[in-house]
Amino acid sequence: MNVRTLSVLLAASRESVFNFLADIENLPRWAPSLCERLYLSRGRWTALSPLGDVALDLEASPLTGVIDLHFDLGDHRSVLPLRALPLGAERTLLSISFMPAPEWPAAILRCDADALAADIGGLIRRFGGGEICAPAAAVPALAELGLN
């Protein structure tokens, strides 16, 4: 499975970050590459995305800070898990893992993962902060701390 995880340190409380992300109606505001616009269709949220119309479900737990955004493309279901971790009163580490369905074409996988990384810029502009952590970038930092 092609999984890409990105993390960003935001200058806002976990509650603020979580509440914004857990409101499905905010999806076009923070992830325009995944959802150009959102509408209700037969009682279910649907996003206009680069893949066409995609049915969405969102599960959120304020206690844990976990948000799972499910994309349903008929035979293919994918999840975008987000985790908001408090690092102080006005600091939140947001982790987002892009986990598309394995059947999706490789070109779409690369495009969507890169677009999601660009969308993080919108969260930085909204909440402040901006220290972005990616797996490849984290390796030298871990080595400096003596962690391998």
Coordinates of C-alpha atoms in Angstrom, one line a residue:
M1 CA 0.0 0.0 0.0
N2 CA 1.2 3.5 -0.9
V3 CA 1.0 5.5 2.4
R4 CA 2.3 9.0 2.8
T5 CA 2.2 10.6 6.2
L6 CA 2.8 14.3 6.7
S7 CA 2.9 16.2 10.0
V8 CA 2.7 19.9 10.7
L9 CA 3.2 21.9 13.9
L10 CA 0.4 24.5 14.1
A11 CA 0.3 27.6 16.4
A12 CA -3.2 27.0 17.7
S13 CA -4.9 24.9 20.4
R14 CA -5.8 21.3 19.6
E15 CA -9.5 22.2 20.2
S16 CA -9.4 24.9 17.5
V17 CA -7.6 22.7 15.0
F18 CA -9.8 19.6 15.8
N19 CA -13.1 21.5 15.6
F20 CA -12.2 23.1 12.3
L21 CA -11.1 19.8 10.7
A22 CA -13.9 17.7 12.3
D23 CA -16.5 19.9 10.5
I24 CA -16.9 18.2 7.1
E25 CA -18.3 21.5 5.7
N26 CA -14.8 22.9 6.1
L27 CA -13.2 20.3 3.8
P28 CA -13.1 22.6 0.7
R29 CA -11.5 25.3 2.8
W30 CA -8.5 23.2 4.0
A31 CA -8.2 20.6 1.3
P32 CA -9.3 22.1 -2.0
S33 CA -7.2 19.6 -3.9
L34 CA -9.3 16.8 -2.6
C35 CA -12.6 18.6 -2.5
E36 CA -13.4 21.5 -4.8
R37 CA -16.9 21.8 -3.4
L38 CA -19.2 19.8 -1.1
Y39 CA -22.9 19.1 -1.3
L40 CA -25.5 16.8 0.2
S41 CA -26.9 14.1 -2.1
R42 CA -29.6 11.8 -0.8
G43 CA -28.6 12.5 2.8
R44 CA -24.9 11.8 2.2
W45 CA -22.1 14.3 1.7
T46 CA -20.5 14.2 -1.7
A47 CA -17.4 16.0 -2.9
L48 CA -16.5 17.2 -6.3
S49 CA -12.9 16.0 -6.5
P50 CA -10.3 15.4 -9.2
L51 CA -11.7 11.8 -9.4
G52 CA -15.2 13.1 -10.0
D53 CA -18.1 12.9 -7.4
V54 CA -16.9 11.0 -4.3
A55 CA -19.2 10.1 -1.4
L56 CA -17.7 11.1 2.0
D57 CA -18.2 10.1 5.6
L58 CA -16.4 11.6 8.6
E59 CA -15.8 10.1 12.0
A60 CA -14.3 12.2 14.7
S61 CA -13.4 11.7 18.3
P62 CA -12.8 14.8 20.4
L63 CA -11.4 12.7 23.2
T64 CA -8.5 11.3 21.1
G65 CA -8.2 14.0 18.5
V66 CA -8.7 11.4 15.7
I67 CA -10.6 12.2 12.5
D68 CA -11.2 9.6 9.8
L69 CA -12.4 10.9 6.5
H70 CA -13.7 8.1 4.3
F71 CA -13.8 8.5 0.5
D72 CA -16.2 6.1 -1.3
L73 CA -15.7 5.6 -5.0
G74 CA -18.1 2.8 -5.6
D75 CA -16.0 -0.3 -5.5
H76 CA -13.0 1.5 -3.9
R77 CA -13.0 3.0 -0.4
S78 CA -10.1 5.0 1.0
V79 CA -9.5 6.7 4.3
L80 CA -7.7 9.9 5.2
P81 CA -6.8 9.6 8.9
L82 CA -5.9 12.8 10.8
R83 CA -4.6 13.1 14.3
A84 CA -4.5 16.4 16.3
L85 CA -2.1 16.1 19.2
P86 CA -1.8 18.9 21.8
L87 CA 1.8 20.1 22.5
G88 CA 0.8 23.0 24.7
A89 CA -1.9 25.5 25.1
E90 CA -1.4 27.0 21.6
R91 CA 0.6 24.3 19.8
T92 CA -0.8 21.3 17.9
L93 CA 0.9 18.6 16.0
L94 CA -1.4 17.5 13.1
S95 CA -0.6 14.3 11.4
I96 CA -2.3 13.3 8.1
S97 CA -1.8 10.0 6.4
F98 CA -2.8 9.6 2.7
M99 CA -3.9 6.0 2.3
P100 CA -5.6 5.6 -1.1
A101 CA -7.1 2.4 -2.3
P102 CA -4.4 0.1 -3.8
E103 CA -6.4 -0.1 -7.1
W104 CA -6.0 3.6 -7.9
P105 CA -3.6 4.4 -10.7
A106 CA -0.1 5.4 -9.7
A107 CA -0.3 8.8 -11.4
I108 CA -3.4 9.7 -9.2
L109 CA -1.6 8.5 -6.1
R110 CA 1.4 10.8 -6.7
C111 CA -0.8 13.7 -7.7
D112 CA -3.1 13.4 -4.7
A113 CA -0.3 13.0 -2.2
D114 CA 1.5 16.0 -3.5
A115 CA -1.7 18.0 -3.6
L116 CA -2.4 17.1 0.0
A117 CA 1.1 18.4 1.0
A118 CA 0.3 21.7 -0.7
D119 CA -3.1 21.9 1.1
I120 CA -1.1 21.9 4.4
G121 CA 0.0 25.4 3.4
G122 CA -3.6 26.5 3.8
L123 CA -3.7 25.1 7.4
I124 CA -0.5 27.0 8.2
R125 CA -2.0 30.2 6.9
R126 CA -5.1 29.7 8.9
F127 CA -3.5 28.6 12.2
G128 CA 0.0 29.9 12.0
G129 CA 3.1 27.8 12.8
G130 CA 4.3 25.8 9.9
E131 CA 7.1 23.4 10.9
I132 CA 6.4 20.6 8.5
C133 CA 7.7 17.1 9.2
A134 CA 7.9 14.3 6.6
P135 CA 9.4 10.9 7.1
A136 CA 12.5 11.6 5.0
A137 CA 13.0 14.9 6.7
A138 CA 12.6 13.4 10.1
V139 CA 15.4 10.9 9.8
P140 CA 18.3 13.4 10.3
A141 CA 16.4 15.0 13.3
L142 CA 16.0 11.7 15.0
A143 CA 19.6 10.8 14.5
E144 CA 20.6 14.1 16.1
L145 CA 18.6 13.1 19.2
G146 CA 20.3 9.7 19.2
L147 CA 17.1 7.9 18.1
N148 CA 17.3 5.5 15.1

